[in-house]
Amino acid sequence: MPRLNYHHLYYFWRVANIGHLTQAAEQLHVSQSALSAQIKQLENKIGRTLFEREGRRLVLTDVGRRVQSYAQDIFSTGEELEQYLKSGNTSHTHLNIGFETHLSRNFIEAFITPLFAQDDVSFSLYARTMSDLTEGLLNHELDIALTNRAITNDVQGVLWQNQLVARQSVAIVGPYGQQPEQPFPKGYEDKHWILPARNMGIRSVFESFCATHEYRADIKAEVDDMAMMRLLARDSGFLSVMPPVVVKDEIEAKKLEIYQELPQAYEHFYALQMPRKFIPEVLLHLLRSHQLE
């Protein structure tokens, strides 16, 4: 078989990762027809069908998934090399750190604190959605991403690396000095609640806790952002459910207090990476400093 046209292969790889021809064409700054033609040339070259259509979506065939896996290795390594060359290979290290938009800012601050003591290190922080985080890692725009959920290895055909870097207990938090004297659920009958959104793991833990005690919470608000949860817990006078680290300053200032920790309930925080040829020594040390036993 003649040598592969890596230009065609690159276009296939981008479409395979995005899943939509139109979106891929926009990102690549080519017309949809030109992009489709180049992928068709690749299929003709190798004599295999790489995509099948399901409505408006392109779905990889079995061969297409295998080709995507090889293309991922090829172009991911190439983009990593490109970023390395752009850095100038100096003694100074700059890290690009992404985090999910709803994550606790106190957790993020605790994670990056070791970097402040290193004179030859700087960093940039980016708040993004989960899909934008994985895209940033794939394109080597990010060195690492912080999230509170592990990602499965079949997402975009990448063997993602999930390192557990923190585990925080989850508790009922409320106004200081107003904690019911009796254990839950006694004394909580007339309480109002600000709870994490239904798609968050903490919420399902709390729902199970309530079901065990045959308690029905009077929900005033549901929030999917921990920074907003912190403000509402501080200013509303209502109860909330969160890792106490989110409101660490308010607890120390005696504006809020922990009423009760939920049994066997934790929020887990992960550092997400994709496989790389070389990992900056600074990043390795940072991850080791947060490694849980």
PDB file of C-alpha atoms in Angstrom:
ATOM      1  CA  MET A   1       0.000   0.000   0.000  1.00  0.00           C
ATOM      2  CA  PRO A   2       1.335   3.501  -0.819  1.00  0.00           C
ATOM      3  CA  ARG A   3       2.407   5.663   2.118  1.00  0.00           C
ATOM      4  CA  LEU A   4      -0.353   7.325   4.096  1.00  0.00           C
ATOM      5  CA  ASN A   5      -1.151  10.957   3.488  1.00  0.00           C
ATOM      6  CA  TYR A   6      -0.745  12.318   7.007  1.00  0.00           C
ATOM      7  CA  HIS A   7      -2.604  15.482   6.088  1.00  0.00           C
ATOM      8  CA  HIS A   8      -5.683  13.378   5.357  1.00  0.00           C
ATOM      9  CA  LEU A   9      -5.070  11.326   8.486  1.00  0.00           C
ATOM     10  CA  TYR A  10      -4.906  14.492  10.599  1.00  0.00           C
ATOM     11  CA  TYR A  11      -8.239  15.679   9.261  1.00  0.00           C
ATOM     12  CA  PHE A  12      -9.758  12.261  10.006  1.00  0.00           C
ATOM     13  CA  TRP A  13      -8.375  12.419  13.545  1.00  0.00           C
ATOM     14  CA  ARG A  14      -9.919  15.819  14.233  1.00  0.00           C
ATOM     15  CA  VAL A  15     -13.319  14.756  12.880  1.00  0.00           C
ATOM     16  CA  ALA A  16     -13.169  11.494  14.859  1.00  0.00           C
ATOM     17  CA  ASN A  17     -12.487  13.380  18.087  1.00  0.00           C
ATOM     18  CA  ILE A  18     -15.184  16.002  17.515  1.00  0.00           C
ATOM     19  CA  GLY A  19     -17.816  13.675  16.033  1.00  0.00           C
ATOM     20  CA  HIS A  20     -19.353  16.316  13.757  1.00  0.00           C
ATOM     21  CA  LEU A  21     -18.119  17.209  10.289  1.00  0.00           C
ATOM     22  CA  THR A  22     -19.471  20.766  10.425  1.00  0.00           C
ATOM     23  CA  GLN A  23     -17.855  21.597  13.769  1.00  0.00           C
ATOM     24  CA  ALA A  24     -14.566  20.063  12.682  1.00  0.00           C
ATOM     25  CA  ALA A  25     -14.597  22.072   9.447  1.00  0.00           C
ATOM     26  CA  GLU A  26     -15.142  25.283  11.404  1.00  0.00           C
ATOM     27  CA  GLN A  27     -12.239  24.531  13.747  1.00  0.00           C
ATOM     28  CA  LEU A  28      -9.951  23.570  10.867  1.00  0.00           C
ATOM     29  CA  HIS A  29     -11.011  26.608   8.781  1.00  0.00           C
ATOM     30  CA  VAL A  30     -11.895  24.533   5.727  1.00  0.00           C
ATOM     31  CA  SER A  31     -15.169  23.941   3.952  1.00  0.00           C
ATOM     32  CA  GLN A  32     -17.269  20.950   4.932  1.00  0.00           C
ATOM     33  CA  SER A  33     -17.139  19.582   1.396  1.00  0.00           C
ATOM     34  CA  ALA A  34     -13.330  19.844   1.254  1.00  0.00           C
ATOM     35  CA  LEU A  35     -13.008  18.083   4.607  1.00  0.00           C
ATOM     36  CA  SER A  36     -15.381  15.321   3.547  1.00  0.00           C
ATOM     37  CA  ALA A  37     -13.452  14.857   0.305  1.00  0.00           C
ATOM     38  CA  GLN A  38     -10.123  14.477   2.123  1.00  0.00           C
ATOM     39  CA  ILE A  39     -11.515  11.831   4.452  1.00  0.00           C
ATOM     40  CA  LYS A  40     -13.001  10.009   1.451  1.00  0.00           C
ATOM     41  CA  GLN A  41      -9.540  10.036  -0.165  1.00  0.00           C
ATOM     42  CA  LEU A  42      -8.104   8.471   2.976  1.00  0.00           C
ATOM     43  CA  GLU A  43     -10.775   5.756   2.942  1.00  0.00           C
ATOM     44  CA  ASN A  44     -10.051   5.072  -0.737  1.00  0.00           C
ATOM     45  CA  LYS A  45      -6.317   4.884  -0.002  1.00  0.00           C
ATOM     46  CA  ILE A  46      -6.669   2.281   2.734  1.00  0.00           C
ATOM     47  CA  GLY A  47      -9.665   0.518   1.194  1.00  0.00           C
ATOM     48  CA  ARG A  48     -11.708   0.666   4.405  1.00  0.00           C
ATOM     49  CA  THR A  49     -14.727   2.615   5.609  1.00  0.00           C
ATOM     50  CA  LEU A  50     -13.893   4.754   8.647  1.00  0.00           C
ATOM     51  CA  PHE A  51     -17.246   6.405   9.378  1.00  0.00           C
ATOM     52  CA  GLU A  52     -20.904   5.490   9.224  1.00  0.00           C
ATOM     53  CA  ARG A  53     -23.706   8.033   9.415  1.00  0.00           C
ATOM     54  CA  GLU A  54     -26.326   7.928  12.169  1.00  0.00           C
ATOM     55  CA  GLY A  55     -28.616  10.856  11.466  1.00  0.00           C
ATOM     56  CA  ARG A  56     -26.401  13.938  11.459  1.00  0.00           C
ATOM     57  CA  ARG A  57     -23.642  12.295  13.485  1.00  0.00           C
ATOM     58  CA  LEU A  58     -20.624  10.451  12.174  1.00  0.00           C
ATOM     59  CA  VAL A  59     -19.939   7.204  14.016  1.00  0.00           C
ATOM     60  CA  LEU A  60     -16.626   5.398  13.781  1.00  0.00           C
ATOM     61  CA  THR A  61     -16.556   1.879  12.395  1.00  0.00           C
ATOM     62  CA  ASP A  62     -14.439  -0.778  14.136  1.00  0.00           C
ATOM     63  CA  VAL A  63     -11.611   0.000  11.709  1.00  0.00           C
ATOM     64  CA  GLY A  64     -12.162   3.714  12.270  1.00  0.00           C
ATOM     65  CA  ARG A  65     -11.718   3.306  16.032  1.00  0.00           C
ATOM     66  CA  ARG A  66      -8.449   1.450  15.513  1.00  0.00           C
ATOM     67  CA  VAL A  67      -7.183   4.096  13.086  1.00  0.00           C
ATOM     68  CA  GLN A  68      -8.226   6.824  15.536  1.00  0.00           C
ATOM     69  CA  SER A  69      -6.149   5.154  18.256  1.00  0.00           C
ATOM     70  CA  TYR A  70      -3.018   5.156  16.066  1.00  0.00           C
ATOM     71  CA  ALA A  71      -3.706   8.714  14.912  1.00  0.00           C
ATOM     72  CA  GLN A  72      -4.088   9.799  18.539  1.00  0.00           C
ATOM     73  CA  ASP A  73      -0.581   8.557  19.329  1.00  0.00           C
ATOM     74  CA  ILE A  74       0.896  10.142  16.210  1.00  0.00           C
ATOM     75  CA  PHE A  75      -0.598  13.618  16.448  1.00  0.00           C
ATOM     76  CA  SER A  76      -0.686  13.893  20.211  1.00  0.00           C
ATOM     77  CA  THR A  77       3.062  13.256  20.304  1.00  0.00           C
ATOM     78  CA  GLY A  78       3.557  15.776  17.493  1.00  0.00           C
ATOM     79  CA  GLU A  79       1.585  18.467  19.326  1.00  0.00           C
ATOM     80  CA  GLU A  80       3.491  17.749  22.520  1.00  0.00           C
ATOM     81  CA  LEU A  81       6.751  18.246  20.624  1.00  0.00           C
ATOM     82  CA  GLU A  82       5.418  21.496  19.157  1.00  0.00           C
ATOM     83  CA  GLN A  83       4.585  22.850  22.624  1.00  0.00           C
ATOM     84  CA  TYR A  84       8.018  21.824  23.900  1.00  0.00           C
ATOM     85  CA  LEU A  85       9.754  23.672  21.077  1.00  0.00           C
ATOM     86  CA  LYS A  86       7.602  26.766  21.631  1.00  0.00           C
ATOM     87  CA  SER A  87       8.615  26.833  25.289  1.00  0.00           C
ATOM     88  CA  GLY A  88      12.234  27.473  24.290  1.00  0.00           C
ATOM     89  CA  ASN A  89      13.510  24.730  26.616  1.00  0.00           C
ATOM     90  CA  THR A  90      14.473  27.286  29.307  1.00  0.00           C
ATOM     91  CA  SER A  91      15.035  26.641  33.000  1.00  0.00           C
ATOM     92  CA  HIS A  92      11.726  28.399  33.701  1.00  0.00           C
ATOM     93  CA  THR A  93       8.614  26.198  33.729  1.00  0.00           C
ATOM     94  CA  HIS A  94       5.099  27.461  33.027  1.00  0.00           C
ATOM     95  CA  LEU A  95       2.141  25.191  33.767  1.00  0.00           C
ATOM     96  CA  ASN A  96      -1.326  25.538  32.275  1.00  0.00           C
ATOM     97  CA  ILE A  97      -3.823  24.192  34.797  1.00  0.00           C
ATOM     98  CA  GLY A  98      -7.496  23.773  33.995  1.00  0.00           C
ATOM     99  CA  PHE A  99     -10.304  23.104  36.456  1.00  0.00           C
ATOM    100  CA  GLU A 100     -14.018  22.438  36.250  1.00  0.00           C
ATOM    101  CA  THR A 101     -15.997  25.615  36.700  1.00  0.00           C
ATOM    102  CA  HIS A 102     -17.936  24.414  39.758  1.00  0.00           C
ATOM    103  CA  LEU A 103     -14.940  23.184  41.803  1.00  0.00           C
ATOM    104  CA  SER A 104     -14.221  24.565  45.254  1.00  0.00           C
ATOM    105  CA  ARG A 105     -11.777  27.481  45.000  1.00  0.00           C
ATOM    106  CA  ASN A 106     -10.329  26.504  48.384  1.00  0.00           C
ATOM    107  CA  PHE A 107      -9.399  23.084  46.999  1.00  0.00           C
ATOM    108  CA  ILE A 108      -7.799  24.664  43.913  1.00  0.00           C
ATOM    109  CA  GLU A 109      -5.817  27.074  46.069  1.00  0.00           C
ATOM    110  CA  ALA A 110      -4.598  24.211  48.276  1.00  0.00           C
ATOM    111  CA  PHE A 111      -3.528  22.262  45.189  1.00  0.00           C
ATOM    112  CA  ILE A 112      -1.444  25.056  43.635  1.00  0.00           C
ATOM    113  CA  THR A 113       0.024  26.444  46.890  1.00  0.00           C
ATOM    114  CA  PRO A 114       3.310  24.445  46.587  1.00  0.00           C
ATOM    115  CA  LEU A 115       4.041  26.301  43.324  1.00  0.00           C
ATOM    116  CA  PHE A 116       4.251  29.682  45.058  1.00  0.00           C
ATOM    117  CA  ALA A 117       7.523  28.728  46.760  1.00  0.00           C
ATOM    118  CA  GLN A 118       9.306  27.984  43.464  1.00  0.00           C
ATOM    119  CA  ASP A 119      10.951  31.020  41.841  1.00  0.00           C
ATOM    120  CA  ASP A 120      11.425  29.359  38.438  1.00  0.00           C
ATOM    121  CA  VAL A 121       7.787  28.315  38.075  1.00  0.00           C
ATOM    122  CA  SER A 122       4.714  30.232  36.913  1.00  0.00           C
ATOM    123  CA  PHE A 123       1.241  29.022  36.031  1.00  0.00           C
ATOM    124  CA  SER A 124      -2.058  29.958  34.413  1.00  0.00           C
ATOM    125  CA  LEU A 125      -5.480  28.842  35.675  1.00  0.00           C
ATOM    126  CA  TYR A 126      -8.445  28.226  33.378  1.00  0.00           C
ATOM    127  CA  ALA A 127     -12.050  27.526  34.464  1.00  0.00           C
ATOM    128  CA  ARG A 128     -13.694  25.312  31.844  1.00  0.00           C
ATOM    129  CA  THR A 129     -16.402  22.723  31.294  1.00  0.00           C
ATOM    130  CA  MET A 130     -15.404  19.071  31.326  1.00  0.00           C
ATOM    131  CA  SER A 131     -15.571  18.782  27.536  1.00  0.00           C
ATOM    132  CA  ASP A 132     -13.367  21.860  27.149  1.00  0.00           C
ATOM    133  CA  LEU A 133     -10.889  20.435  29.666  1.00  0.00           C
ATOM    134  CA  THR A 134     -10.479  17.187  27.726  1.00  0.00           C
ATOM    135  CA  GLU A 135     -10.196  19.151  24.486  1.00  0.00           C
ATOM    136  CA  GLY A 136      -7.517  21.357  26.041  1.00  0.00           C
ATOM    137  CA  LEU A 137      -5.567  18.313  27.207  1.00  0.00           C
ATOM    138  CA  LEU A 138      -5.873  16.652  23.816  1.00  0.00           C
ATOM    139  CA  ASN A 139      -4.524  19.772  22.091  1.00  0.00           C
ATOM    140  CA  HIS A 140      -1.769  20.198  24.718  1.00  0.00           C
ATOM    141  CA  GLU A 141      -3.153  23.600  25.663  1.00  0.00           C
ATOM    142  CA  LEU A 142      -3.396  22.294  29.247  1.00  0.00           C
ATOM    143  CA  ASP A 143      -0.836  20.348  31.240  1.00  0.00           C
ATOM    144  CA  ILE A 144      -3.335  19.072  33.772  1.00  0.00           C
ATOM    145  CA  ALA A 145      -7.017  19.372  34.641  1.00  0.00           C
ATOM    146  CA  LEU A 146      -8.642  19.283  38.079  1.00  0.00           C
ATOM    147  CA  THR A 147     -12.055  17.682  38.431  1.00  0.00           C
ATOM    148  CA  ASN A 148     -14.230  15.924  40.985  1.00  0.00           C
ATOM    149  CA  ARG A 149     -15.007  12.968  38.748  1.00  0.00           C
ATOM    150  CA  ALA A 150     -12.766  10.409  37.135  1.00  0.00           C
ATOM    151  CA  ILE A 151     -13.036  10.030  33.380  1.00  0.00           C
ATOM    152  CA  THR A 152     -13.341   6.672  31.661  1.00  0.00           C
ATOM    153  CA  ASN A 153     -10.654   5.538  29.269  1.00  0.00           C
ATOM    154  CA  ASP A 154     -12.949   5.223  26.251  1.00  0.00           C
ATOM    155  CA  VAL A 155     -13.651   8.961  26.003  1.00  0.00           C
ATOM    156  CA  GLN A 156     -12.239  10.191  22.667  1.00  0.00           C
ATOM    157  CA  GLY A 157     -10.126   7.029  22.402  1.00  0.00           C
ATOM    158  CA  VAL A 158      -7.589   8.194  25.007  1.00  0.00           C
ATOM    159  CA  LEU A 159      -6.139   6.256  27.935  1.00  0.00           C
ATOM    160  CA  TRP A 160      -6.756   9.041  30.436  1.00  0.00           C
ATOM    161  CA  GLN A 161      -4.747   9.141  33.650  1.00  0.00           C
ATOM    162  CA  ASN A 162      -6.800   9.950  36.757  1.00  0.00           C
ATOM    163  CA  GLN A 163      -4.858  10.590  39.971  1.00  0.00           C
ATOM    164  CA  LEU A 164      -6.807  11.001  43.188  1.00  0.00           C
ATOM    165  CA  VAL A 165      -5.274  14.109  44.803  1.00  0.00           C
ATOM    166  CA  ALA A 166      -7.770  14.907  47.568  1.00  0.00           C
ATOM    167  CA  ARG A 167     -10.683  13.375  49.411  1.00  0.00           C
ATOM    168  CA  GLN A 168     -12.853  15.588  51.553  1.00  0.00           C
ATOM    169  CA  SER A 169     -15.631  14.673  53.930  1.00  0.00           C
ATOM    170  CA  VAL A 170     -19.128  15.982  53.265  1.00  0.00           C
ATOM    171  CA  ALA A 171     -21.119  17.652  56.029  1.00  0.00           C
ATOM    172  CA  ILE A 172     -24.282  19.520  56.887  1.00  0.00           C
ATOM    173  CA  VAL A 173     -23.264  23.155  57.381  1.00  0.00           C
ATOM    174  CA  GLY A 174     -25.377  25.924  58.848  1.00  0.00           C
ATOM    175  CA  PRO A 175     -25.376  29.273  60.666  1.00  0.00           C
ATOM    176  CA  TYR A 176     -23.102  29.437  63.690  1.00  0.00           C
ATOM    177  CA  GLY A 177     -24.794  28.841  67.062  1.00  0.00           C
ATOM    178  CA  GLN A 178     -28.044  27.462  65.616  1.00  0.00           C
ATOM    179  CA  GLN A 179     -27.235  23.741  65.487  1.00  0.00           C
ATOM    180  CA  PRO A 180     -30.098  21.531  66.720  1.00  0.00           C
ATOM    181  CA  GLU A 181     -29.309  19.905  70.046  1.00  0.00           C
ATOM    182  CA  GLN A 182     -30.566  16.469  68.992  1.00  0.00           C
ATOM    183  CA  PRO A 183     -29.096  14.222  66.279  1.00  0.00           C
ATOM    184  CA  PHE A 184     -30.495  14.374  62.744  1.00  0.00           C
ATOM    185  CA  PRO A 185     -33.366  14.388  61.817  1.00  0.00           C
ATOM    186  CA  LYS A 186     -34.788  15.707  65.115  1.00  0.00           C
ATOM    187  CA  GLY A 187     -34.729  19.486  65.207  1.00  0.00           C
ATOM    188  CA  TYR A 188     -34.473  19.728  61.404  1.00  0.00           C
ATOM    189  CA  GLU A 189     -38.212  19.641  60.669  1.00  0.00           C
ATOM    190  CA  ASP A 190     -38.511  23.376  59.945  1.00  0.00           C
ATOM    191  CA  LYS A 191     -35.112  23.879  58.306  1.00  0.00           C
ATOM    192  CA  HIS A 192     -34.667  25.154  54.745  1.00  0.00           C
ATOM    193  CA  TRP A 193     -31.912  23.819  52.498  1.00  0.00           C
ATOM    194  CA  ILE A 194     -29.580  24.928  49.720  1.00  0.00           C
ATOM    195  CA  LEU A 195     -28.396  21.765  48.023  1.00  0.00           C
ATOM    196  CA  PRO A 196     -25.976  20.772  45.263  1.00  0.00           C
ATOM    197  CA  ALA A 197     -27.608  20.214  41.872  1.00  0.00           C
ATOM    198  CA  ARG A 198     -29.062  16.786  41.140  1.00  0.00           C
ATOM    199  CA  ASN A 199     -26.238  15.881  38.751  1.00  0.00           C
ATOM    200  CA  MET A 200     -23.600  16.228  41.487  1.00  0.00           C
ATOM    201  CA  GLY A 201     -22.385  13.232  43.486  1.00  0.00           C
ATOM    202  CA  ILE A 202     -22.787  15.003  46.832  1.00  0.00           C
ATOM    203  CA  ARG A 203     -26.507  15.382  46.177  1.00  0.00           C
ATOM    204  CA  SER A 204     -27.119  11.651  45.745  1.00  0.00           C
ATOM    205  CA  VAL A 205     -25.210  10.970  48.992  1.00  0.00           C
ATOM    206  CA  PHE A 206     -27.435  13.421  50.858  1.00  0.00           C
ATOM    207  CA  GLU A 207     -30.603  11.982  49.315  1.00  0.00           C
ATOM    208  CA  SER A 208     -29.588   8.506  50.505  1.00  0.00           C
ATOM    209  CA  PHE A 209     -28.847   9.875  53.969  1.00  0.00           C
ATOM    210  CA  CYS A 210     -32.287  11.493  54.118  1.00  0.00           C
ATOM    211  CA  ALA A 211     -34.010   8.318  52.890  1.00  0.00           C
ATOM    212  CA  THR A 212     -32.308   6.301  55.641  1.00  0.00           C
ATOM    213  CA  HIS A 213     -33.708   8.690  58.257  1.00  0.00           C
ATOM    214  CA  GLU A 214     -37.102   9.094  56.518  1.00  0.00           C
ATOM    215  CA  TYR A 215     -36.524  12.833  56.212  1.00  0.00           C
ATOM    216  CA  ARG A 216     -37.769  15.124  53.452  1.00  0.00           C
ATOM    217  CA  ALA A 217     -35.725  18.292  52.963  1.00  0.00           C
ATOM    218  CA  ASP A 218     -37.447  21.621  52.260  1.00  0.00           C
ATOM    219  CA  ILE A 219     -35.281  22.717  49.325  1.00  0.00           C
ATOM    220  CA  LYS A 220     -35.060  26.446  48.670  1.00  0.00           C
ATOM    221  CA  ALA A 221     -32.329  26.335  46.013  1.00  0.00           C
ATOM    222  CA  GLU A 222     -30.235  23.904  43.972  1.00  0.00           C
ATOM    223  CA  VAL A 223     -26.790  25.054  42.854  1.00  0.00           C
ATOM    224  CA  ASP A 224     -24.149  23.448  40.627  1.00  0.00           C
ATOM    225  CA  ASP A 225     -21.350  25.871  41.520  1.00  0.00           C
ATOM    226  CA  MET A 226     -19.468  25.614  44.819  1.00  0.00           C
ATOM    227  CA  ALA A 227     -18.505  29.291  44.839  1.00  0.00           C
ATOM    228  CA  MET A 228     -22.200  30.206  44.709  1.00  0.00           C
ATOM    229  CA  MET A 229     -23.011  27.529  47.307  1.00  0.00           C
ATOM    230  CA  ARG A 230     -20.496  29.197  49.605  1.00  0.00           C
ATOM    231  CA  LEU A 231     -22.115  32.631  49.225  1.00  0.00           C
ATOM    232  CA  LEU A 232     -25.653  31.348  49.731  1.00  0.00           C
ATOM    233  CA  ALA A 233     -24.671  29.244  52.739  1.00  0.00           C
ATOM    234  CA  ARG A 234     -23.013  32.289  54.289  1.00  0.00           C
ATOM    235  CA  ASP A 235     -25.758  34.846  53.598  1.00  0.00           C
ATOM    236  CA  SER A 236     -29.091  32.981  53.491  1.00  0.00           C
ATOM    237  CA  GLY A 237     -29.323  31.505  56.986  1.00  0.00           C
ATOM    238  CA  PHE A 238     -30.268  28.150  55.421  1.00  0.00           C
ATOM    239  CA  LEU A 239     -28.568  24.772  55.768  1.00  0.00           C
ATOM    240  CA  SER A 240     -26.369  23.317  53.055  1.00  0.00           C
ATOM    241  CA  VAL A 241     -24.441  20.151  52.235  1.00  0.00           C
ATOM    242  CA  MET A 242     -20.827  20.439  51.061  1.00  0.00           C
ATOM    243  CA  PRO A 243     -17.221  19.642  51.959  1.00  0.00           C
ATOM    244  CA  PRO A 244     -16.371  21.954  54.898  1.00  0.00           C
ATOM    245  CA  VAL A 245     -13.242  23.116  53.030  1.00  0.00           C
ATOM    246  CA  VAL A 246     -15.541  25.108  50.736  1.00  0.00           C
ATOM    247  CA  VAL A 247     -16.513  27.359  53.663  1.00  0.00           C
ATOM    248  CA  LYS A 248     -13.275  27.067  55.639  1.00  0.00           C
ATOM    249  CA  ASP A 249     -12.947  30.837  56.101  1.00  0.00           C
ATOM    250  CA  GLU A 250     -16.561  31.217  57.225  1.00  0.00           C
ATOM    251  CA  ILE A 251     -16.151  28.402  59.762  1.00  0.00           C
ATOM    252  CA  GLU A 252     -12.985  29.999  61.159  1.00  0.00           C
ATOM    253  CA  ALA A 253     -14.797  33.347  61.371  1.00  0.00           C
ATOM    254  CA  LYS A 254     -17.690  31.636  63.235  1.00  0.00           C
ATOM    255  CA  LYS A 255     -20.243  32.632  60.624  1.00  0.00           C
ATOM    256  CA  LEU A 256     -20.945  28.972  59.834  1.00  0.00           C
ATOM    257  CA  GLU A 257     -20.326  25.687  61.597  1.00  0.00           C
ATOM    258  CA  ILE A 258     -20.424  21.977  60.870  1.00  0.00           C
ATOM    259  CA  TYR A 259     -23.643  20.470  62.191  1.00  0.00           C
ATOM    260  CA  GLN A 260     -22.916  16.875  61.236  1.00  0.00           C
ATOM    261  CA  GLU A 261     -20.614  14.965  58.907  1.00  0.00           C
ATOM    262  CA  LEU A 262     -22.404  12.498  56.649  1.00  0.00           C
ATOM    263  CA  PRO A 263     -21.199   8.945  57.340  1.00  0.00           C
ATOM    264  CA  GLN A 264     -18.923   7.434  54.692  1.00  0.00           C
ATOM    265  CA  ALA A 265     -19.531  10.431  52.419  1.00  0.00           C
ATOM    266  CA  TYR A 266     -16.652  12.025  50.536  1.00  0.00           C
ATOM    267  CA  GLU A 267     -16.052  14.228  47.544  1.00  0.00           C
ATOM    268  CA  HIS A 268     -13.096  13.035  45.507  1.00  0.00           C
ATOM    269  CA  PHE A 269     -10.827  15.331  43.513  1.00  0.00           C
ATOM    270  CA  TYR A 270      -8.733  14.145  40.590  1.00  0.00           C
ATOM    271  CA  ALA A 271      -5.841  15.441  38.531  1.00  0.00           C
ATOM    272  CA  LEU A 272      -6.532  14.446  34.947  1.00  0.00           C
ATOM    273  CA  GLN A 273      -3.814  13.969  32.337  1.00  0.00           C
ATOM    274  CA  MET A 274      -3.312  12.231  29.057  1.00  0.00           C
ATOM    275  CA  PRO A 275      -0.226  10.092  28.281  1.00  0.00           C
ATOM    276  CA  ARG A 276       2.836  12.188  27.367  1.00  0.00           C
ATOM    277  CA  LYS A 277       6.398  11.455  26.348  1.00  0.00           C
ATOM    278  CA  PHE A 278       7.764  13.877  28.937  1.00  0.00           C
ATOM    279  CA  ILE A 279       6.148  15.355  32.038  1.00  0.00           C
ATOM    280  CA  PRO A 280       7.689  18.523  33.516  1.00  0.00           C
ATOM    281  CA  GLU A 281       9.588  17.747  36.711  1.00  0.00           C
ATOM    282  CA  VAL A 282       7.653  20.514  38.467  1.00  0.00           C
ATOM    283  CA  LEU A 283       4.371  18.811  37.643  1.00  0.00           C
ATOM    284  CA  LEU A 284       5.660  15.435  38.836  1.00  0.00           C
ATOM    285  CA  HIS A 285       6.663  16.932  42.187  1.00  0.00           C
ATOM    286  CA  LEU A 286       3.297  18.681  42.493  1.00  0.00           C
ATOM    287  CA  LEU A 287       1.387  15.458  41.892  1.00  0.00           C
ATOM    288  CA  ARG A 288       3.581  13.520  44.312  1.00  0.00           C
ATOM    289  CA  SER A 289       2.976  16.124  47.005  1.00  0.00           C
ATOM    290  CA  HIS A 290      -0.784  15.480  46.691  1.00  0.00           C
ATOM    291  CA  GLN A 291      -0.645  11.705  46.245  1.00  0.00           C
ATOM    292  CA  LEU A 292      -2.980   9.900  48.637  1.00  0.00           C
ATOM    293  CA  GLU A 293      -1.912   6.649  50.254  1.00  0.00           C
TER     294      GLU A 293
END
